[in-house]
GROMACS .gro file of C-alpha atoms in nm:
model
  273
    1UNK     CA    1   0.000   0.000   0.000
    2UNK     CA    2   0.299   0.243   0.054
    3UNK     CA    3   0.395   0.370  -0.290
    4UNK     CA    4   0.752   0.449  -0.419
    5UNK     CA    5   0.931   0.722  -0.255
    6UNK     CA    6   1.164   0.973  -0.386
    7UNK     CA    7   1.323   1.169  -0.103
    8UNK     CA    8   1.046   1.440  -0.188
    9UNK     CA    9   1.109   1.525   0.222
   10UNK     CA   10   1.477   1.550   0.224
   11UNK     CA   11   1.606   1.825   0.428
   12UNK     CA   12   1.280   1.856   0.590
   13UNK     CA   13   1.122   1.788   0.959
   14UNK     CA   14   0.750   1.695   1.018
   15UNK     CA   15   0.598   1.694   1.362
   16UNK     CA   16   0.298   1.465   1.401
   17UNK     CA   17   0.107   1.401   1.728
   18UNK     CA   18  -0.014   1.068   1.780
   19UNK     CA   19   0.225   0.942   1.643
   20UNK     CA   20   0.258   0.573   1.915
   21UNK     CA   21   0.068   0.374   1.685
   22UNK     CA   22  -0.254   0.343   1.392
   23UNK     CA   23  -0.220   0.649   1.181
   24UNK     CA   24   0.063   0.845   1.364
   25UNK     CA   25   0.308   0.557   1.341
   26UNK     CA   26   0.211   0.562   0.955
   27UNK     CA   27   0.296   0.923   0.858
   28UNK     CA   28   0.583   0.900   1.036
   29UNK     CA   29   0.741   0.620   0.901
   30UNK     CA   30   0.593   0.731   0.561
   31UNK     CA   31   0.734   1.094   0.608
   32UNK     CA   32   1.082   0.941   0.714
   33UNK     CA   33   1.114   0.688   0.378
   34UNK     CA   34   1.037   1.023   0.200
   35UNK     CA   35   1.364   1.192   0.367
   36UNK     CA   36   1.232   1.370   0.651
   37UNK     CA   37   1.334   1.378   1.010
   38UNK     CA   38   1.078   1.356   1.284
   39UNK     CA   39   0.929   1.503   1.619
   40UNK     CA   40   0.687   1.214   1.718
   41UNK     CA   41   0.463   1.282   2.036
   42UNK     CA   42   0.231   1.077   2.223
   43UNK     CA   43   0.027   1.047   2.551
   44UNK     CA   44   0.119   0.700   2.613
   45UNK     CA   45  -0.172   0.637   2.776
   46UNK     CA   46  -0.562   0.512   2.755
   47UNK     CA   47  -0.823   0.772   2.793
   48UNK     CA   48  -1.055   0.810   3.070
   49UNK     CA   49  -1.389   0.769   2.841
   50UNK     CA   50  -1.278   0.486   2.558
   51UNK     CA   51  -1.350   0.092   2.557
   52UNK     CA   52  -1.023   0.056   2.379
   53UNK     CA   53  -0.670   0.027   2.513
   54UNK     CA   54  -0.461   0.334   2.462
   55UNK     CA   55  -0.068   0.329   2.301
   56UNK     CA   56   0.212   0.306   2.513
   57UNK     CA   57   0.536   0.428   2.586
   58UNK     CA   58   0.670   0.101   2.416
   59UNK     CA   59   0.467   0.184   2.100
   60UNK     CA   60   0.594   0.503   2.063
   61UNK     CA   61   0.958   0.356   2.120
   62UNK     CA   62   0.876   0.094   1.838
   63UNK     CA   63   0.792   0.440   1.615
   64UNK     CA   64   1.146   0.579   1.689
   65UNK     CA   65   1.320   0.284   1.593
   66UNK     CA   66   1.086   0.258   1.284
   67UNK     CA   67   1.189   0.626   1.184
   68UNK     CA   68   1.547   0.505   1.230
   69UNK     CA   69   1.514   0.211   1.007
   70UNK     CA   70   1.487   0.472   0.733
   71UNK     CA   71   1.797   0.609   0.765
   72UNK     CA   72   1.612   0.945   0.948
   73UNK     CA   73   1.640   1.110   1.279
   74UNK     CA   74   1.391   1.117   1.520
   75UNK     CA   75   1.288   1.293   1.859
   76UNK     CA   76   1.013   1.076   2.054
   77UNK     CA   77   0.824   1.231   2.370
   78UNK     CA   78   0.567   1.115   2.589
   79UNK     CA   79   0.327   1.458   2.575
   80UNK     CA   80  -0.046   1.491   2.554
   81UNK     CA   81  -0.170   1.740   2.309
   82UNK     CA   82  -0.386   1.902   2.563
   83UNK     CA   83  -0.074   2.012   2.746
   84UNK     CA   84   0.004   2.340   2.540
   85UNK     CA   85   0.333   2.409   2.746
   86UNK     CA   86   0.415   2.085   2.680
   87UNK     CA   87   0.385   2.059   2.302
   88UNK     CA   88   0.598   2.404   2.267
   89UNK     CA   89   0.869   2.299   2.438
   90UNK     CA   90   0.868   1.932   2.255
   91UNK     CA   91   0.874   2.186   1.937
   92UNK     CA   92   1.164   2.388   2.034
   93UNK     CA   93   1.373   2.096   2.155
   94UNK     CA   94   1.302   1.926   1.822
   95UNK     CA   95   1.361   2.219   1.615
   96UNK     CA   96   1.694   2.290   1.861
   97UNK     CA   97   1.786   1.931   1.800
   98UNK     CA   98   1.692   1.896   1.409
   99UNK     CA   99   1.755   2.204   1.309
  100UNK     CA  100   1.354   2.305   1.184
  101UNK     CA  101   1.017   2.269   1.117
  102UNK     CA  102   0.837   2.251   0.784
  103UNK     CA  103   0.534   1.986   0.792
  104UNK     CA  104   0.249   1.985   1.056
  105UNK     CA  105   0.035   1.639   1.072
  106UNK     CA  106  -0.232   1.660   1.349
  107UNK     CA  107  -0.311   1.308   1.415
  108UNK     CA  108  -0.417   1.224   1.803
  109UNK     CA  109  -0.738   1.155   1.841
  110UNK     CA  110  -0.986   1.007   2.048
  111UNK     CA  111  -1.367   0.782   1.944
  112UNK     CA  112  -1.618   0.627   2.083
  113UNK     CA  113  -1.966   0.556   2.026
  114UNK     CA  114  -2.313   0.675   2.156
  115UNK     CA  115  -2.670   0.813   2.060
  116UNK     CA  116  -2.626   1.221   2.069
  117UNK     CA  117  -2.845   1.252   2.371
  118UNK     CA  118  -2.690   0.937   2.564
  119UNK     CA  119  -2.346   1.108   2.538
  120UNK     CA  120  -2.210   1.138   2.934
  121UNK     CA  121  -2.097   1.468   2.993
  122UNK     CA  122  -1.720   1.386   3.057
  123UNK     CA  123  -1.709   1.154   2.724
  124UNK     CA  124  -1.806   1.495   2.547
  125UNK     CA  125  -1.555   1.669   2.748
  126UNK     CA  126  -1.265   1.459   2.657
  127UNK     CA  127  -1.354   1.410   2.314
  128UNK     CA  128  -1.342   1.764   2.252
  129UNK     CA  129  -1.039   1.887   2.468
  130UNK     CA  130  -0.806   1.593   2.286
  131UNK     CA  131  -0.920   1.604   1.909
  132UNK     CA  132  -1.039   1.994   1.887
  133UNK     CA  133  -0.865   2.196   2.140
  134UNK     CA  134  -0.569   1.932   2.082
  135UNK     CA  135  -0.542   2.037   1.739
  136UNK     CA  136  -0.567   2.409   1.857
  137UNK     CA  137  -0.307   2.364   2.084
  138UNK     CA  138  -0.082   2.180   1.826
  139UNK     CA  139  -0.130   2.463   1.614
  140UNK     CA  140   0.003   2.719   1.848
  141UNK     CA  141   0.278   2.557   1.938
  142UNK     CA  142   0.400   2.503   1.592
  143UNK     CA  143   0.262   2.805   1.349
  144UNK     CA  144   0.499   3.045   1.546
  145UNK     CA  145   0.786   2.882   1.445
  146UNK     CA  146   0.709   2.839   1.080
  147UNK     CA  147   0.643   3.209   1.070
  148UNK     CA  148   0.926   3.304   1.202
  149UNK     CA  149   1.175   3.038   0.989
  150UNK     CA  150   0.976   3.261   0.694
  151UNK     CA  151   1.034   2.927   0.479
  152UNK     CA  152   0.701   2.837   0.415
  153UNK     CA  153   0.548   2.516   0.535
  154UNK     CA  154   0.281   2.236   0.545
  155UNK     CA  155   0.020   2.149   0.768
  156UNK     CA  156  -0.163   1.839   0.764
  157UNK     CA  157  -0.505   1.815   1.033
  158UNK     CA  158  -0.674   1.415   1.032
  159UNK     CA  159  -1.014   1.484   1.068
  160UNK     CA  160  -1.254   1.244   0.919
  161UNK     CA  161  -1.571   1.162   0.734
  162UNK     CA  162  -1.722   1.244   1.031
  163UNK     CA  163  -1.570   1.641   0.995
  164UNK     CA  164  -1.836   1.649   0.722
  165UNK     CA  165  -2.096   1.436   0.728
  166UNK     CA  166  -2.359   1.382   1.049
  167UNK     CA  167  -2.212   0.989   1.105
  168UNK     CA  168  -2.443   0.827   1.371
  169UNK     CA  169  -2.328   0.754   1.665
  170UNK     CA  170  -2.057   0.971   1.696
  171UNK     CA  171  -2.199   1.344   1.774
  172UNK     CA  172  -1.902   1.381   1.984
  173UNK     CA  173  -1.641   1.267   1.708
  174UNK     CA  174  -1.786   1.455   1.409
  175UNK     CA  175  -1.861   1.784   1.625
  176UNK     CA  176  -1.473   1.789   1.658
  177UNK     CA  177  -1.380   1.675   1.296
  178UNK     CA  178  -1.629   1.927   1.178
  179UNK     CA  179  -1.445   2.212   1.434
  180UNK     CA  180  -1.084   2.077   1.304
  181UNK     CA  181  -1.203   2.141   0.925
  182UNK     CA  182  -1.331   2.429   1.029
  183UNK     CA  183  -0.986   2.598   1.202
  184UNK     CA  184  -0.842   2.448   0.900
  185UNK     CA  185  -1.034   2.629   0.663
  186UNK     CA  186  -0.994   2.943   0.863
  187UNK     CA  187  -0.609   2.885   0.910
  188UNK     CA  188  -0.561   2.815   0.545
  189UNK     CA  189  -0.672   3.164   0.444
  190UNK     CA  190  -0.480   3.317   0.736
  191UNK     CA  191  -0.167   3.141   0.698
  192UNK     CA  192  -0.144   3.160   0.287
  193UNK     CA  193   0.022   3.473   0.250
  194UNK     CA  194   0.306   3.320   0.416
  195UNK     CA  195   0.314   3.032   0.239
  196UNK     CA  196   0.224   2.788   0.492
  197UNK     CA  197  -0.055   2.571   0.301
  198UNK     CA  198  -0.330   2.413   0.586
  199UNK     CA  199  -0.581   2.093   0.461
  200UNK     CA  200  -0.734   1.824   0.608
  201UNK     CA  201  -0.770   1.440   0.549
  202UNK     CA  202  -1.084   1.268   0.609
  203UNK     CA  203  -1.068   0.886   0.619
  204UNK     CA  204  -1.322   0.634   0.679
  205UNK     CA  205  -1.279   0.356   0.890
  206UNK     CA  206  -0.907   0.268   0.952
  207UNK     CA  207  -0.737  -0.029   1.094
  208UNK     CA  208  -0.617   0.142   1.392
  209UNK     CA  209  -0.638   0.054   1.780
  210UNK     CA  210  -0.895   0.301   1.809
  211UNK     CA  211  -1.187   0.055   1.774
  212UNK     CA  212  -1.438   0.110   1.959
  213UNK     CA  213  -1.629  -0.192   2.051
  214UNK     CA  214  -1.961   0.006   2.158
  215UNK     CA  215  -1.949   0.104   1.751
  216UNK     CA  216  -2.043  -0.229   1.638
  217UNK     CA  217  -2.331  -0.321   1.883
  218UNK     CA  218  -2.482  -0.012   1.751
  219UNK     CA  219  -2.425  -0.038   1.375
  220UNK     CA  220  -2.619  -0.370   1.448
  221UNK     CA  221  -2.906  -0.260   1.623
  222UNK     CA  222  -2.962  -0.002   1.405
  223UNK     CA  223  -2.846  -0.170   1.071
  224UNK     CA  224  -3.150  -0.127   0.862
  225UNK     CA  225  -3.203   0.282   0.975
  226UNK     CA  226  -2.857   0.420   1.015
  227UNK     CA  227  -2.664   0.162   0.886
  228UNK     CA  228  -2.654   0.244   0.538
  229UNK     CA  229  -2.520   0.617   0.636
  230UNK     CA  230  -2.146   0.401   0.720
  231UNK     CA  231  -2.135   0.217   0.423
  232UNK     CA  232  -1.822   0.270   0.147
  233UNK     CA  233  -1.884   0.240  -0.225
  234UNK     CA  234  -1.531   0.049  -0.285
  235UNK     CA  235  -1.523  -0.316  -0.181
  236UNK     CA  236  -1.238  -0.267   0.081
  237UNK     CA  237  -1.391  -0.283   0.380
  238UNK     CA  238  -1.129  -0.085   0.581
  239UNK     CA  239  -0.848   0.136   0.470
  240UNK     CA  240  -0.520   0.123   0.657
  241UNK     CA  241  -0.258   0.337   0.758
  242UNK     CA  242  -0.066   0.367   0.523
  243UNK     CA  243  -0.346   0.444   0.265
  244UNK     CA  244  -0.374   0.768   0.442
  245UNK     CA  245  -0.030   0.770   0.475
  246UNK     CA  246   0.002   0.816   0.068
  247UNK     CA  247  -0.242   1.105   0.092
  248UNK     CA  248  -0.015   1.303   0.392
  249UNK     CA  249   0.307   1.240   0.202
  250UNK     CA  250   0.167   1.432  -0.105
  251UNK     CA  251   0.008   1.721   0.098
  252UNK     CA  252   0.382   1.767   0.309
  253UNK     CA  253   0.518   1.755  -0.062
  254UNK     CA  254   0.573   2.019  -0.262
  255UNK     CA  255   0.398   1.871  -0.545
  256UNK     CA  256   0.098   1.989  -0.351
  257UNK     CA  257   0.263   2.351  -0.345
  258UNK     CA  258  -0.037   2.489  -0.478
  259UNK     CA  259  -0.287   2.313  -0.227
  260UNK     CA  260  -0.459   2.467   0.051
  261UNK     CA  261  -0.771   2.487   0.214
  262UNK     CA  262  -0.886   2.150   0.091
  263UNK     CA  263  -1.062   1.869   0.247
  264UNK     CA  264  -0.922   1.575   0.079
  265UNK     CA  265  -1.112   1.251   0.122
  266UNK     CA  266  -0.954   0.919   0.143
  267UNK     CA  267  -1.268   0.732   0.191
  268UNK     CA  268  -1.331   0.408   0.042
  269UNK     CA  269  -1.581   0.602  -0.159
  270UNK     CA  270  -1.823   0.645   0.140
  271UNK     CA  271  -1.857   1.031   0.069
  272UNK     CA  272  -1.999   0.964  -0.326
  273UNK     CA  273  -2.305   0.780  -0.189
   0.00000   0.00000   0.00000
């Protein structure tokens, strides 16, 4: 599923949050066989309001050495995304340590399943603060820098088919996907005249550890009514990482030099129904 690379990243250094496992551990391996070096961030940890096990520090280590196998350099933390301090001053010793900062990819993120009105209060809460103010947060820690390098630069925000279509089950999820393509939008117009070029991904299901297990009893009980909503038009039924992957290497490229402000789907076709 990984295509042929071409150094199209040499020189360059990508930070990506999430980066332990699923998707993170992806881009950065994907971003590294394209020649870049790496600041990789995680929380290392399971959150308080998902049924599914969360990475760990040994994941993230397994990333590093992943990174290396490419022949790349890589800084690894343990930091959650909702810790603003914390992602600045992972940015600043990775820029310190690899020299600077060119391409963006806001990856953590959190999911689980509920009806909209059966949605606890603190599963809300959490969902939010990691995948919206998250990104916000990963976006002031890093945008600063790129201005003031005055080089340019990409930034990459997963959201999701949920950041623009009403997805049962996930009011939660999509509210923040749907903010994230919205401060994407926003940023993209913002940060153009400087050359810094914003867009988000928006993936389907992915074979990831985030699998929530509530997602399935659901999808079955309401099969026949809301069912049909989740369903992709290409017979995969599942992308994986590295699928979106391929899509993030081309937006950190500069063969997407003249792409911003997009919402590029890499859906399994579930957006054309």
């Amino acid at each position: 599923m990984t295509t042929s690379t071409s150094g199209r990243l040499a020189g360059k250094v990508a930070y990506i949050t999430g980066a332990a496992r699923g998707q993170g551990r992806a881009h950065a391996v994907r971003l590294a066989a394209e020649g870049a070096d790496v600041i990789a961030i995680d929380n290392c940890a399971t959150a308080a309001t998902t049924s599914y096990a969360g990475p760990t520090e040994e994941d993230l280590a397994e990333t590093a050495r992943l990174v290396e196998a490419q022949g790349r350099r890589v800084l690894a933390r343990t930091v959650d995304v909702r810790d603003l301090d914390g992602q600045v001053a992972v940015v600043a010793d990775g820029v310190a340590e690899l020299g600077r900062l060119d391409v963006v990819v806001a990856n953590a993120g959190i999911c689980s399943g509920a009806l909209s009105w059966e949605i606890p209060v603190e599963k809300w809460q959490e969902t939010i603060d990691v995948n919206l103010t998250g990104t916000f947060y990963t976006a002031k820690a890093t945008v600063p820098v790129l201005l003031e390098q005055g080089t340019g630069g990409s930034i990459i925000i997963i959201s999701s088919v949920a950041g623009l279509r009403g997805l049962p089950f996930l009011a939660d999820y999509a509210a923040s996907k749907h903010g994230v393509t919205g401060l994407a939008r926003t940023m993209a117009n913002e940060l153009g005249q400087h050359n810094i070029r914003v867009n988000t991904v928006h993936p389907h299901g992915v074979a990831t550890g985030m699998q929530p297990a509530e997602m399935f009893e659901l999808s079955q009980r309401f099969a026949t009514t809301l069912g049909p909503i989740l369903m992709q038009a290409l017979p995969d039924p599942i992308s994986q990482p590295e699928d979106i992957a391929n899509a993030v290497a081309w937006l950190a490229s500069d063969e997407a030099r003249h792409v911003t402000g997009i919402q590029l789907p890499v859906d399994l076709g579930t957006l054309a129904r």
